[in-house]
Coordinates of C-alpha atoms in Angstrom, one line a residue:
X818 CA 0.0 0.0 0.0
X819 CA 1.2 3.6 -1.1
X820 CA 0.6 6.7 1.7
X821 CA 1.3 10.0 0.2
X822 CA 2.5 12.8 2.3
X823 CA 2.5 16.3 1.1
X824 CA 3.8 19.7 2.6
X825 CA 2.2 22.2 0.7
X826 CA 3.3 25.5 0.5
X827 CA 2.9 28.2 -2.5
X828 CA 5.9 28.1 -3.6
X829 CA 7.2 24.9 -5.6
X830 CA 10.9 25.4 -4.0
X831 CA 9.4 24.6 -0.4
X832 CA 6.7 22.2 -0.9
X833 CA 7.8 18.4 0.0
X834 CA 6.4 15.3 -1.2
X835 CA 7.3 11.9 0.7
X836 CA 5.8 8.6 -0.5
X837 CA 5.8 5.4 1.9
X838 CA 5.4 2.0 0.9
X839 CA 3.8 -0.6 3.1
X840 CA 5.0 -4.0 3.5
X841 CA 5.2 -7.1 5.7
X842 CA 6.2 -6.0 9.2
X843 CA 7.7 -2.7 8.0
X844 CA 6.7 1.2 6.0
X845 CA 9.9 2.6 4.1
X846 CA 10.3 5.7 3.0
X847 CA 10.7 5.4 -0.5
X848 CA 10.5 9.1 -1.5
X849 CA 11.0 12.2 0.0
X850 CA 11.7 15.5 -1.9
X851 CA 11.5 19.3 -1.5
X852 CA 10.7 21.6 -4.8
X853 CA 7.3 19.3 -5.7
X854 CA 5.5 20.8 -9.1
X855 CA 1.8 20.6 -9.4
X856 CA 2.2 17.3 -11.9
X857 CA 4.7 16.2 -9.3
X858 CA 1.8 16.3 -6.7
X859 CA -1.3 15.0 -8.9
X860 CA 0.7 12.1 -10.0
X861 CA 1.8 10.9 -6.4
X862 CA -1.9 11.1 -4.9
X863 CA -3.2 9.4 -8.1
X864 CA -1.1 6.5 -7.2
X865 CA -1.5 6.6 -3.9
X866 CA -4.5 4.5 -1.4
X867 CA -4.5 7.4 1.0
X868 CA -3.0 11.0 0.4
X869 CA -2.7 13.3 3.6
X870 CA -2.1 17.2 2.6
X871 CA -0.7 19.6 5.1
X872 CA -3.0 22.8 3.6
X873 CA -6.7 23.9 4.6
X874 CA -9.0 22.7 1.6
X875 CA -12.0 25.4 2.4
X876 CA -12.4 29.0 3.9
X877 CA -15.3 28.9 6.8
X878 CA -18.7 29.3 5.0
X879 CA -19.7 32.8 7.3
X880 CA -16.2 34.1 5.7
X881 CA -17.2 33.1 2.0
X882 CA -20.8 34.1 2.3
X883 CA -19.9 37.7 3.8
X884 CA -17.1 38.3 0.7
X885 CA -20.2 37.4 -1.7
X886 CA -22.4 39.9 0.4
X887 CA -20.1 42.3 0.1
X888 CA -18.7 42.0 -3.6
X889 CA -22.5 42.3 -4.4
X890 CA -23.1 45.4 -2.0
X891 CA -26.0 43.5 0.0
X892 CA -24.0 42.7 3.0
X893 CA -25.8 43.3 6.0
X894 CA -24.3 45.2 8.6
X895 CA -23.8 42.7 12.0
X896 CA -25.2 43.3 15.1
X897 CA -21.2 43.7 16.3
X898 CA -17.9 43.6 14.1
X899 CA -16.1 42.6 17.5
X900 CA -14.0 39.2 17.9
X901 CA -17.1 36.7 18.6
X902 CA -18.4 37.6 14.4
X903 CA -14.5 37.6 13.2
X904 CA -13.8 34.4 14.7
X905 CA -16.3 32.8 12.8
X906 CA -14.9 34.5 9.9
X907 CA -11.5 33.6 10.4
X908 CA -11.9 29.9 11.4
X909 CA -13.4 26.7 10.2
X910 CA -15.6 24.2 11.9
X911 CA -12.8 22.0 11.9
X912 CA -9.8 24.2 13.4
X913 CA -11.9 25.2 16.1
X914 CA -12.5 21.4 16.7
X915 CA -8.5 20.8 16.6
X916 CA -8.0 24.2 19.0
X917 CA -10.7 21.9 21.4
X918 CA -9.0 18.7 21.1
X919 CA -4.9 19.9 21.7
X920 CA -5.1 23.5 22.3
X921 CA -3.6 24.5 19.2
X922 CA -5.3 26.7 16.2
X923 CA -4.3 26.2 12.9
X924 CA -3.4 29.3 10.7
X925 CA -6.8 30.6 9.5
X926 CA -7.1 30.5 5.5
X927 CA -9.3 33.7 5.5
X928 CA -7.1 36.6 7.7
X929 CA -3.6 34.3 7.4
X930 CA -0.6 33.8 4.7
X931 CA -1.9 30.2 4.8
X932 CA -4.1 31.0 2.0
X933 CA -1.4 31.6 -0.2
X934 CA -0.8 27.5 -0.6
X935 CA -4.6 27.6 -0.2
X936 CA -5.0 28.8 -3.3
X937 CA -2.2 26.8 -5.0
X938 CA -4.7 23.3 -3.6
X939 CA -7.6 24.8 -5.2
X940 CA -6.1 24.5 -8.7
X941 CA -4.6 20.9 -8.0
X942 CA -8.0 20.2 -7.0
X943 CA -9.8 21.1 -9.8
X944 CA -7.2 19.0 -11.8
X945 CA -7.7 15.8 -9.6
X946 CA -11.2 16.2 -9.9
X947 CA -11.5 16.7 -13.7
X948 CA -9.1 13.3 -13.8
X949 CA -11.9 11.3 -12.1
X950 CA -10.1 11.5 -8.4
X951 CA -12.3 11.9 -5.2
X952 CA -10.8 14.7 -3.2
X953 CA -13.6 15.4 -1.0
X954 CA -13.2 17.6 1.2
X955 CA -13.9 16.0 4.0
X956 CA -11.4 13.4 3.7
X957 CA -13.6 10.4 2.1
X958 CA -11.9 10.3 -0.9
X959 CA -8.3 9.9 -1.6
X960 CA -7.0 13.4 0.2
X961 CA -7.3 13.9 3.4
X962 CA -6.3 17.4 5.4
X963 CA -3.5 16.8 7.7
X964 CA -1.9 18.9 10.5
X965 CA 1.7 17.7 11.3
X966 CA 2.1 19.8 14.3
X967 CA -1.5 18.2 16.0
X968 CA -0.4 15.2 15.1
X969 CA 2.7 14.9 16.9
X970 CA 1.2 16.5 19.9
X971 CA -1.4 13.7 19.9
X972 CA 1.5 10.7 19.7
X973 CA 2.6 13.0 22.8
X974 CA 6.2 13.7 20.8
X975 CA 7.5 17.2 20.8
X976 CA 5.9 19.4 18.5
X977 CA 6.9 23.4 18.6
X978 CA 10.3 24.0 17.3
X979 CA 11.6 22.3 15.0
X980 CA 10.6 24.5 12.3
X981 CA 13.3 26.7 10.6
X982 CA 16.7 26.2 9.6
X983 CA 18.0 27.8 12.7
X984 CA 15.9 24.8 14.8
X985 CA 17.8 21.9 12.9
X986 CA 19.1 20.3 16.0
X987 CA 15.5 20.2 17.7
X988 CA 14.3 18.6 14.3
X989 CA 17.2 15.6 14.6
X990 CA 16.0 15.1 17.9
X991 CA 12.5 14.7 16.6
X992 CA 13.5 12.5 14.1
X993 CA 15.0 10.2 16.5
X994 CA 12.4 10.3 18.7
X995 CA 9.9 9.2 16.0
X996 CA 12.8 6.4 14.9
X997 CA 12.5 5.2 18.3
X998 CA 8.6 5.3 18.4
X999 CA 8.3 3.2 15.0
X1000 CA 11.4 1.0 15.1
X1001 CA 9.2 -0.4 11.7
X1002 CA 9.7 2.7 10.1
X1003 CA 12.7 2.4 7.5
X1004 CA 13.6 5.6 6.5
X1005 CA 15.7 4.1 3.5
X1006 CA 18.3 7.2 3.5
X1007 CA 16.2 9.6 3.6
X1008 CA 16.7 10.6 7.0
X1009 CA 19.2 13.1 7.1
X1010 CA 16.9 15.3 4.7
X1011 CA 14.1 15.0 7.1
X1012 CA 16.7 16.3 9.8
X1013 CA 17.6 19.2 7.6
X1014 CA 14.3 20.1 6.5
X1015 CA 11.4 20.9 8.3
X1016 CA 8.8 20.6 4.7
X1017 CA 11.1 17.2 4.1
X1018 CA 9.8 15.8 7.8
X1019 CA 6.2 17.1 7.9
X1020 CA 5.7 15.5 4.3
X1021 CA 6.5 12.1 6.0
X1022 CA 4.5 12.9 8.9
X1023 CA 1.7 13.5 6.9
X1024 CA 1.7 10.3 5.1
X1025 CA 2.0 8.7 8.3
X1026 CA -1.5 10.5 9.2
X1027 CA -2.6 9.1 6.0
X1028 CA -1.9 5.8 6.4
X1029 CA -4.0 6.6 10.2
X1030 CA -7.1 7.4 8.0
X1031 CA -6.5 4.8 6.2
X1032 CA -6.8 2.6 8.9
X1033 CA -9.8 4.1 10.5
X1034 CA -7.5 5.7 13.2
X1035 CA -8.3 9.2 13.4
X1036 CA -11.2 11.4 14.6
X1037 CA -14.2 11.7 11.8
X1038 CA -16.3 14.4 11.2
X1039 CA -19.2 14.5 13.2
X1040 CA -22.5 13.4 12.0
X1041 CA -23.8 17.3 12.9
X1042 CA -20.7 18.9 10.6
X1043 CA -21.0 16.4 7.8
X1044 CA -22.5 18.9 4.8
X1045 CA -20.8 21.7 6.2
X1046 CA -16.8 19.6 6.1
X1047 CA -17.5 18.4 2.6
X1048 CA -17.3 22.7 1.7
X1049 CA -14.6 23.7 4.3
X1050 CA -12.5 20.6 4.9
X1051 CA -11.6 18.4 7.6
X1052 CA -8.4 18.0 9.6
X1053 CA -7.9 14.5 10.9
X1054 CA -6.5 13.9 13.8
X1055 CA -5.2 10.6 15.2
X1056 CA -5.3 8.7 18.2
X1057 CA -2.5 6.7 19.9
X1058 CA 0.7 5.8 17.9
X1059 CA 1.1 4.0 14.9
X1060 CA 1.6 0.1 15.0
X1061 CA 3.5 -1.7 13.1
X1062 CA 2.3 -3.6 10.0
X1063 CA 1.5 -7.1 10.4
X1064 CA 4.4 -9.7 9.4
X1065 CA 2.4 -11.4 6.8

């Protein structure tokens, strides 16, 4: 089985792409490279069972429907334009459910540079979808929204600091403490680029969260956000660790 891990950012340079290959008793890296082009990306998830994307597929529906108001000149002035009508402006169903779960709040796509890659997955969307590939939103397709940082935090490793070249030491330390947490987890050489690059090590995080989907692992929707996740998207977030793969 193929897991697809993708950091996305807007520019090509900075965007990694890792690929891990399931086996008997072990996943190996088999890919992992920074400077991935849109065809780079489309052809990877199209060959992959389970594709995790570390980039907000939606902006909130209050955020969308109040730029249409407004484009149009029929936007209705709110009762208060103070931080309770903002916040639901600014964040998602779903990053409000990831700030209840861990604590953190993921960049919001509608105030934040965030929407810069944002925009970047729109296009690659469109493209997967006019191929035939499900890339629902809400993650019950083939793509699934990731957040590397949320991730760790829930498998209780470290998980502020390691961004940045100037943080390359606390990034070999997480490396190592994922090596020791998945002794199954053969990172074939590719490593040392993980250590060095922070879009290098949250691509193979992602496809780890992938591979958690995958496996039914990781907080759904719930049945009350269910329309509203297939317009905005869907972080999933997993449980415990990984296990291993079974021998045989």
């Amino acid at each position: 089985m193929t897991f697809i891990g993708i950091d996305l950012a807007a520019d090509v340079k900075r965007t990694g792409l890792a690929v891990l290959r399931e086996g008997a008793g072990s996943v190996v890296v088999d890919l992992v490279r920074i400077g991935a082009t849109d065809e780079d990306l489309i052809d990877a998830i199209r060959t992959a069972e389970r594709a995790g994307v570390d980039v907000p597929f939606g902006w909130p529906e209050d955020f969308v429907s109040v730029i249409e108001a407004q484009a149009r000149g029929t936007l209705e002035a709110p009762a208060s334009t103070g931080s309770e009508w903002r916040r639901d402006l600014a964040l998602r169903a779903t990053d409000k459910a990831v700030h209840q779960r861990t604590g953190l709040t993921p960049l919001s796509v509608s105030t934040d540079r965030i929407a810069y890659p944002a925009l970047r997955w729109a296009g690659i969307e469109v493209r997967l979808r006019d191929l035939g590939t499900n890339v629902c939103r809400d993650g019950a397709g083939v793509v699934c929204e990731v957040y590397p940082a949320a991730a760790l935090k829930c498998w209780g490793l470290p998980y502020r600091g390691y961004k940045g070249a100037k943080n390359s030491a606390q990034r070999s330390e997480l490396v190592d403490s994922v090596s020791e947490k998945l002794p199954w987890l053969d990172w074939n050489g590719h490593r040392d680029l993980c250590a060095a690059d922070d879009n290098a090590l949250d691509a193979v995080i992602a496809a780890l969260v992938a591979r958690e989907v995958e496996r039914g692992r990781c907080e759904p929707p719930p049945i009350g956000l269910a329309e509203k996740t297939k317009r905005e998207g869907w972080i999933w977030l997993p449980g415990e660790m990984p296990t291993a793969p079974l021998a045989n």
